[in-house]
mmCIF file of C-alpha atoms in Angstrom:
data_model
loop_
_atom_site.group_PDB
_atom_site.id
_atom_site.type_symbol
_atom_site.label_atom_id
_atom_site.label_comp_id
_atom_site.label_asym_id
_atom_site.label_seq_id
_atom_site.Cartn_x
_atom_site.Cartn_y
_atom_site.Cartn_z
ATOM 1 C CA UNK A 1 14.352 -6.652 5.828
ATOM 2 C CA UNK A 2 12.487 -3.362 5.770
ATOM 3 C CA UNK A 3 10.869 -2.300 8.895
ATOM 4 C CA UNK A 4 8.638 -0.045 9.297
ATOM 5 C CA UNK A 5 6.879 0.906 12.749
ATOM 6 C CA UNK A 6 3.998 3.148 14.042
ATOM 7 C CA UNK A 7 3.472 4.019 17.422
ATOM 8 C CA UNK A 8 0.355 3.084 18.016
ATOM 9 C CA UNK A 9 -1.802 -0.054 16.569
ATOM 10 C CA UNK A 10 -5.094 1.543 18.428
ATOM 11 C CA UNK A 11 -5.617 4.658 19.508
ATOM 12 C CA UNK A 12 -9.238 6.471 20.666
ATOM 13 C CA UNK A 13 -9.478 10.756 20.766
ATOM 14 C CA UNK A 14 -12.020 13.192 20.964
ATOM 15 C CA UNK A 15 -14.176 15.270 18.458
ATOM 16 C CA UNK A 16 -11.557 18.394 17.946
ATOM 17 C CA UNK A 17 -8.332 16.455 19.502
ATOM 18 C CA UNK A 18 -4.740 17.105 17.375
ATOM 19 C CA UNK A 19 -3.536 13.929 16.995
ATOM 20 C CA UNK A 20 -0.130 12.723 15.960
ATOM 21 C CA UNK A 21 1.004 9.602 14.060
ATOM 22 C CA UNK A 22 4.518 8.646 13.825
ATOM 23 C CA UNK A 23 6.431 6.258 11.575
ATOM 24 C CA UNK A 24 9.820 5.133 11.804
ATOM 25 C CA UNK A 25 11.405 3.225 9.091
ATOM 26 C CA UNK A 26 15.017 1.488 9.513
ATOM 27 C CA UNK A 27 16.619 1.477 6.347
ATOM 28 C CA UNK A 28 17.688 5.260 5.040
ATOM 29 C CA UNK A 29 14.694 5.296 2.628
ATOM 30 C CA UNK A 30 14.229 8.851 1.101
ATOM 31 C CA UNK A 31 10.345 8.604 0.418
ATOM 32 C CA UNK A 32 7.692 8.258 3.321
ATOM 33 C CA UNK A 33 4.262 8.471 2.872
ATOM 34 C CA UNK A 34 0.785 8.009 4.671
ATOM 35 C CA UNK A 35 -2.786 6.085 3.382
ATOM 36 C CA UNK A 36 -6.023 5.941 5.192
ATOM 37 C CA UNK A 37 -7.750 2.706 4.456
ATOM 38 C CA UNK A 38 -11.916 2.651 4.626
ATOM 39 C CA UNK A 39 -13.486 -0.033 3.763
ATOM 40 C CA UNK A 40 -15.261 0.230 -0.429
ATOM 41 C CA UNK A 41 -12.699 3.118 -0.629
ATOM 42 C CA UNK A 42 -9.277 0.962 -0.433
ATOM 43 C CA UNK A 43 -5.791 2.851 -0.205
ATOM 44 C CA UNK A 44 -5.775 6.584 -0.342
ATOM 45 C CA UNK A 45 -2.801 8.997 -0.487
ATOM 46 C CA UNK A 46 -3.000 11.331 2.603
ATOM 47 C CA UNK A 47 0.512 12.954 1.634
ATOM 48 C CA UNK A 48 3.863 11.410 1.324
ATOM 49 C CA UNK A 49 7.790 12.855 1.244
ATOM 50 C CA UNK A 50 10.620 12.408 -0.898
ATOM 51 C CA UNK A 51 13.641 14.137 1.574
ATOM 52 C CA UNK A 52 13.435 15.594 4.815
ATOM 53 C CA UNK A 53 11.807 18.974 5.229
ATOM 54 C CA UNK A 54 10.628 17.875 1.769
ATOM 55 C CA UNK A 55 6.325 17.493 1.573
ATOM 56 C CA UNK A 56 3.702 16.818 -0.828
ATOM 57 C CA UNK A 57 0.060 16.258 -1.035
ATOM 58 C CA UNK A 58 -1.448 13.147 -1.843
ATOM 59 C CA UNK A 59 -4.935 12.817 -3.023
ATOM 60 C CA UNK A 60 -6.744 13.756 0.201
ATOM 61 C CA UNK A 61 -4.685 16.083 2.391
ATOM 62 C CA UNK A 62 -7.497 17.708 3.455
ATOM 63 C CA UNK A 63 -8.184 17.842 7.770
ATOM 64 C CA UNK A 64 -4.228 16.663 7.515
ATOM 65 C CA UNK A 65 -0.596 18.074 8.081
ATOM 66 C CA UNK A 66 3.061 16.178 8.005
ATOM 67 C CA UNK A 67 6.324 16.541 9.555
ATOM 68 C CA UNK A 68 9.821 15.360 8.581
ATOM 69 C CA UNK A 69 12.191 16.512 10.732
ATOM 70 C CA UNK A 70 14.223 13.312 10.269
ATOM 71 C CA UNK A 71 15.087 10.951 7.445
ATOM 72 C CA UNK A 72 13.515 8.150 9.245
ATOM 73 C CA UNK A 73 11.108 9.747 11.151
ATOM 74 C CA UNK A 74 7.177 11.029 9.233
ATOM 75 C CA UNK A 75 4.928 12.183 11.036
ATOM 76 C CA UNK A 76 0.527 12.569 9.883
ATOM 77 C CA UNK A 77 -0.782 14.943 12.296
ATOM 78 C CA UNK A 78 -4.375 15.565 12.335
ATOM 79 C CA UNK A 79 -4.893 19.583 13.226
ATOM 80 C CA UNK A 80 -8.919 18.998 14.666
ATOM 81 C CA UNK A 81 -9.537 15.381 14.623
ATOM 82 C CA UNK A 82 -13.122 14.870 13.200
ATOM 83 C CA UNK A 83 -15.614 11.651 13.504
ATOM 84 C CA UNK A 84 -15.208 10.997 9.361
ATOM 85 C CA UNK A 85 -11.832 10.799 10.274
ATOM 86 C CA UNK A 86 -12.095 7.968 11.847
ATOM 87 C CA UNK A 87 -10.415 4.851 9.446
ATOM 88 C CA UNK A 88 -6.925 2.710 9.296
ATOM 89 C CA UNK A 89 -3.652 5.268 8.690
ATOM 90 C CA UNK A 90 -0.821 2.730 7.082
ATOM 91 C CA UNK A 91 2.612 4.558 6.598
ATOM 92 C CA UNK A 92 5.295 3.224 3.628
ATOM 93 C CA UNK A 93 8.455 3.797 2.442
ATOM 94 C CA UNK A 94 10.357 3.609 -0.963
ATOM 95 C CA UNK A 95 13.757 3.674 -1.461
ATOM 96 C CA UNK A 96 13.486 5.749 -3.476
ATOM 97 C CA UNK A 97 16.243 5.055 -6.631
ATOM 98 C CA UNK A 98 17.727 7.405 -9.317
ATOM 99 C CA UNK A 99 16.424 8.848 -12.545
ATOM 100 C CA UNK A 100 12.723 8.260 -11.221
ATOM 101 C CA UNK A 101 12.065 4.633 -11.683
ATOM 102 C CA UNK A 102 9.548 3.952 -9.118
ATOM 103 C CA UNK A 103 10.319 1.444 -6.241
ATOM 104 C CA UNK A 104 8.598 -0.705 -3.742
ATOM 105 C CA UNK A 105 6.382 0.938 -0.978
ATOM 106 C CA UNK A 106 6.777 -1.183 2.097
ATOM 107 C CA UNK A 107 3.889 -0.847 5.391
ATOM 108 C CA UNK A 108 4.082 -0.970 8.830
ATOM 109 C CA UNK A 109 1.381 -2.604 9.955
ATOM 110 C CA UNK A 110 -1.334 0.781 10.497
ATOM 111 C CA UNK A 111 -2.566 2.186 13.281
ATOM 112 C CA UNK A 112 -7.455 1.834 13.848
ATOM 113 C CA UNK A 113 -7.928 5.662 14.837
ATOM 114 C CA UNK A 114 -11.307 6.375 16.743
ATOM 115 C CA UNK A 115 -12.527 9.437 16.836
ATOM 116 C CA UNK A 116 -15.639 10.027 19.423
ATOM 117 C CA UNK B 1 -7.299 8.862 -14.993
ATOM 118 C CA UNK B 2 -5.877 5.704 -14.278
ATOM 119 C CA UNK B 3 -7.205 3.288 -12.131
ATOM 120 C CA UNK B 4 -6.853 -0.277 -11.188
ATOM 121 C CA UNK B 5 -9.620 -2.460 -11.058
ATOM 122 C CA UNK B 6 -9.694 -6.324 -9.629
ATOM 123 C CA UNK B 7 -12.208 -8.335 -11.277
ATOM 124 C CA UNK B 8 -13.343 -10.376 -8.160
ATOM 125 C CA UNK B 9 -14.742 -8.850 -4.938
ATOM 126 C CA UNK B 10 -14.155 -12.285 -4.022
ATOM 127 C CA UNK B 11 -11.953 -15.681 -4.540
ATOM 128 C CA UNK B 12 -13.278 -19.121 -2.261
ATOM 129 C CA UNK B 13 -10.845 -21.953 -3.576
ATOM 130 C CA UNK B 14 -10.349 -25.186 -1.809
ATOM 131 C CA UNK B 15 -7.039 -26.052 0.054
ATOM 132 C CA UNK B 16 -4.621 -27.349 -2.034
ATOM 133 C CA UNK B 17 -6.087 -25.884 -5.298
ATOM 134 C CA UNK B 18 -3.968 -23.233 -7.187
ATOM 135 C CA UNK B 19 -5.638 -19.857 -6.630
ATOM 136 C CA UNK B 20 -5.538 -16.616 -10.092
ATOM 137 C CA UNK B 21 -6.349 -13.267 -8.308
ATOM 138 C CA UNK B 22 -7.130 -10.763 -11.795
ATOM 139 C CA UNK B 23 -6.310 -6.859 -11.931
ATOM 140 C CA UNK B 24 -7.191 -4.839 -15.039
ATOM 141 C CA UNK B 25 -5.332 -1.526 -15.432
ATOM 142 C CA UNK B 26 -6.086 1.705 -17.869
ATOM 143 C CA UNK B 27 -3.019 3.666 -17.872
ATOM 144 C CA UNK B 28 -0.969 2.590 -20.811
ATOM 145 C CA UNK B 29 1.833 4.408 -18.856
ATOM 146 C CA UNK B 30 2.018 2.139 -16.470
ATOM 147 C CA UNK B 31 5.537 0.396 -16.380
ATOM 148 C CA UNK B 32 5.585 -1.031 -12.609
ATOM 149 C CA UNK B 33 3.234 -3.267 -10.819
ATOM 150 C CA UNK B 34 3.277 -4.861 -7.680
ATOM 151 C CA UNK B 35 0.806 -7.374 -5.832
ATOM 152 C CA UNK B 36 0.603 -6.952 -2.094
ATOM 153 C CA UNK B 37 -1.276 -9.687 1.023
ATOM 154 C CA UNK B 38 -3.055 -7.890 3.499
ATOM 155 C CA UNK B 39 -4.134 -9.892 6.567
ATOM 156 C CA UNK B 40 -6.483 -9.244 8.816
ATOM 157 C CA UNK B 41 -5.613 -6.120 11.324
ATOM 158 C CA UNK B 42 -2.327 -6.059 9.293
ATOM 159 C CA UNK B 43 -0.607 -3.461 6.533
ATOM 160 C CA UNK B 44 -0.025 -4.393 3.539
ATOM 161 C CA UNK B 45 2.842 -6.837 2.883
ATOM 162 C CA UNK B 46 4.841 -7.038 -0.547
ATOM 163 C CA UNK B 47 4.124 -10.277 -1.794
ATOM 164 C CA UNK B 48 6.443 -9.665 -5.636
ATOM 165 C CA UNK B 49 6.587 -6.949 -8.551
ATOM 166 C CA UNK B 50 7.171 -6.846 -12.067
ATOM 167 C CA UNK B 51 8.289 -4.084 -14.523
ATOM 168 C CA UNK B 52 6.600 -3.657 -18.027
ATOM 169 C CA UNK B 53 9.606 -5.648 -19.828
ATOM 170 C CA UNK B 54 8.466 -8.164 -18.214
ATOM 171 C CA UNK B 55 5.506 -10.758 -19.212
ATOM 172 C CA UNK B 56 5.712 -13.061 -16.386
ATOM 173 C CA UNK B 57 7.661 -13.350 -12.997
ATOM 174 C CA UNK B 58 8.062 -16.513 -10.267
ATOM 175 C CA UNK B 59 8.558 -16.437 -6.324
ATOM 176 C CA UNK B 60 8.043 -18.963 -3.874
ATOM 177 C CA UNK B 61 5.088 -19.870 -5.052
ATOM 178 C CA UNK B 62 3.670 -16.946 -6.246
ATOM 179 C CA UNK B 63 3.654 -16.478 -9.934
ATOM 180 C CA UNK B 64 2.372 -12.774 -11.557
ATOM 181 C CA UNK B 65 1.674 -12.440 -15.073
ATOM 182 C CA UNK B 66 1.390 -8.987 -17.528
ATOM 183 C CA UNK B 67 -0.109 -8.949 -20.157
ATOM 184 C CA UNK B 68 0.062 -5.647 -21.521
ATOM 185 C CA UNK B 69 -2.027 -5.944 -24.523
ATOM 186 C CA UNK B 70 -5.004 -6.138 -23.043
ATOM 187 C CA UNK B 71 -3.732 -4.252 -19.619
ATOM 188 C CA UNK B 72 -4.258 -6.916 -17.812
ATOM 189 C CA UNK B 73 -2.670 -8.344 -14.524
ATOM 190 C CA UNK B 74 -3.152 -11.839 -12.495
ATOM 191 C CA UNK B 75 -1.575 -13.284 -9.195
ATOM 192 C CA UNK B 76 -1.105 -16.891 -9.212
ATOM 193 C CA UNK B 77 -0.495 -18.903 -6.250
ATOM 194 C CA UNK B 78 0.356 -22.439 -6.015
ATOM 195 C CA UNK B 79 -1.016 -25.287 -3.363
ATOM 196 C CA UNK B 80 -3.554 -22.345 -2.234
ATOM 197 C CA UNK B 81 -2.722 -22.872 2.305
ATOM 198 C CA UNK B 82 -4.986 -21.473 4.915
ATOM 199 C CA UNK B 83 -1.826 -18.540 5.574
ATOM 200 C CA UNK B 84 -3.091 -17.180 2.614
ATOM 201 C CA UNK B 85 -6.333 -16.312 2.932
ATOM 202 C CA UNK B 86 -5.869 -12.334 3.530
ATOM 203 C CA UNK B 87 -7.225 -9.420 1.187
ATOM 204 C CA UNK B 88 -4.489 -8.960 -2.000
ATOM 205 C CA UNK B 89 -4.058 -5.421 -4.124
ATOM 206 C CA UNK B 90 -2.734 -4.776 -6.875
ATOM 207 C CA UNK B 91 -1.190 -1.093 -7.502
ATOM 208 C CA UNK B 92 0.307 0.188 -10.355
ATOM 209 C CA UNK B 93 2.847 3.035 -11.794
ATOM 210 C CA UNK B 94 4.814 4.880 -14.330
ATOM 211 C CA UNK B 95 8.307 6.028 -14.357
ATOM 212 C CA UNK B 96 8.851 9.305 -11.635
ATOM 213 C CA UNK B 97 5.549 9.286 -10.496
ATOM 214 C CA UNK B 98 6.185 7.944 -7.048
ATOM 215 C CA UNK B 99 3.044 7.454 -6.337
ATOM 216 C CA UNK B 100 1.524 3.968 -6.046
ATOM 217 C CA UNK B 101 -2.360 3.647 -7.097
ATOM 218 C CA UNK B 102 -4.070 0.760 -5.628
ATOM 219 C CA UNK B 103 -7.194 -1.608 -6.850
ATOM 220 C CA UNK B 104 -9.814 -1.581 -4.495
ATOM 221 C CA UNK B 105 -8.192 -5.954 -3.434
ATOM 222 C CA UNK B 106 -9.687 -9.164 -3.279
ATOM 223 C CA UNK B 107 -10.296 -11.309 -0.726
ATOM 224 C CA UNK B 108 -8.791 -14.989 -0.829
ATOM 225 C CA UNK B 109 -10.109 -17.450 1.465
ATOM 226 C CA UNK B 110 -9.631 -20.962 1.866
ATOM 227 C CA UNK B 111 -11.589 -23.718 2.385
ATOM 228 C CA UNK B 112 -10.548 -26.739 3.821
#
């Protein structure tokens, strides 16, 4: 079974703090993703990565950055947390099929971040 | 742009009945569809997927139907159980996109 883990289930930070959210997958997947989930807005893609040291902006990258130094680990960074970044953050990974065929994304349990 | 939506935001069914959750999509180029289940406080869990070269796929107690003519997707759950209570999302994408577009979700509640 695919296992995607996230470093924290709940996190409380103060405005202006630098926040790191860590995600690890154990299935040697090529692709990794960070989403945020808010009531009424559904899942929105922040950043994704096709390979080590590669990253692509998603639909809402502002205020976030990412790091992928190792294949299994994908970090989401909030450089200066703000209250509007209070949300559920979900990490996902997918195998990465040859020929550009899209494949299934598997999600971690989520990190509920509160910024005070 | 493309969008994925659900006909009903909430669905309430009796335990033991069959549930049908619907999803409409607007991108005719979409060729891969996934259903996810999300229980309270957890991440979305893969249920079943279907590619556009099929119109039906069955899993354990679940069936996904795809009607490309009207761009409609449905998830059928047989003999609904209390453990099926969750929010169900459809997602769609197309070859090479590597990005999924998610619907807003339907909350399924089970009446005893």
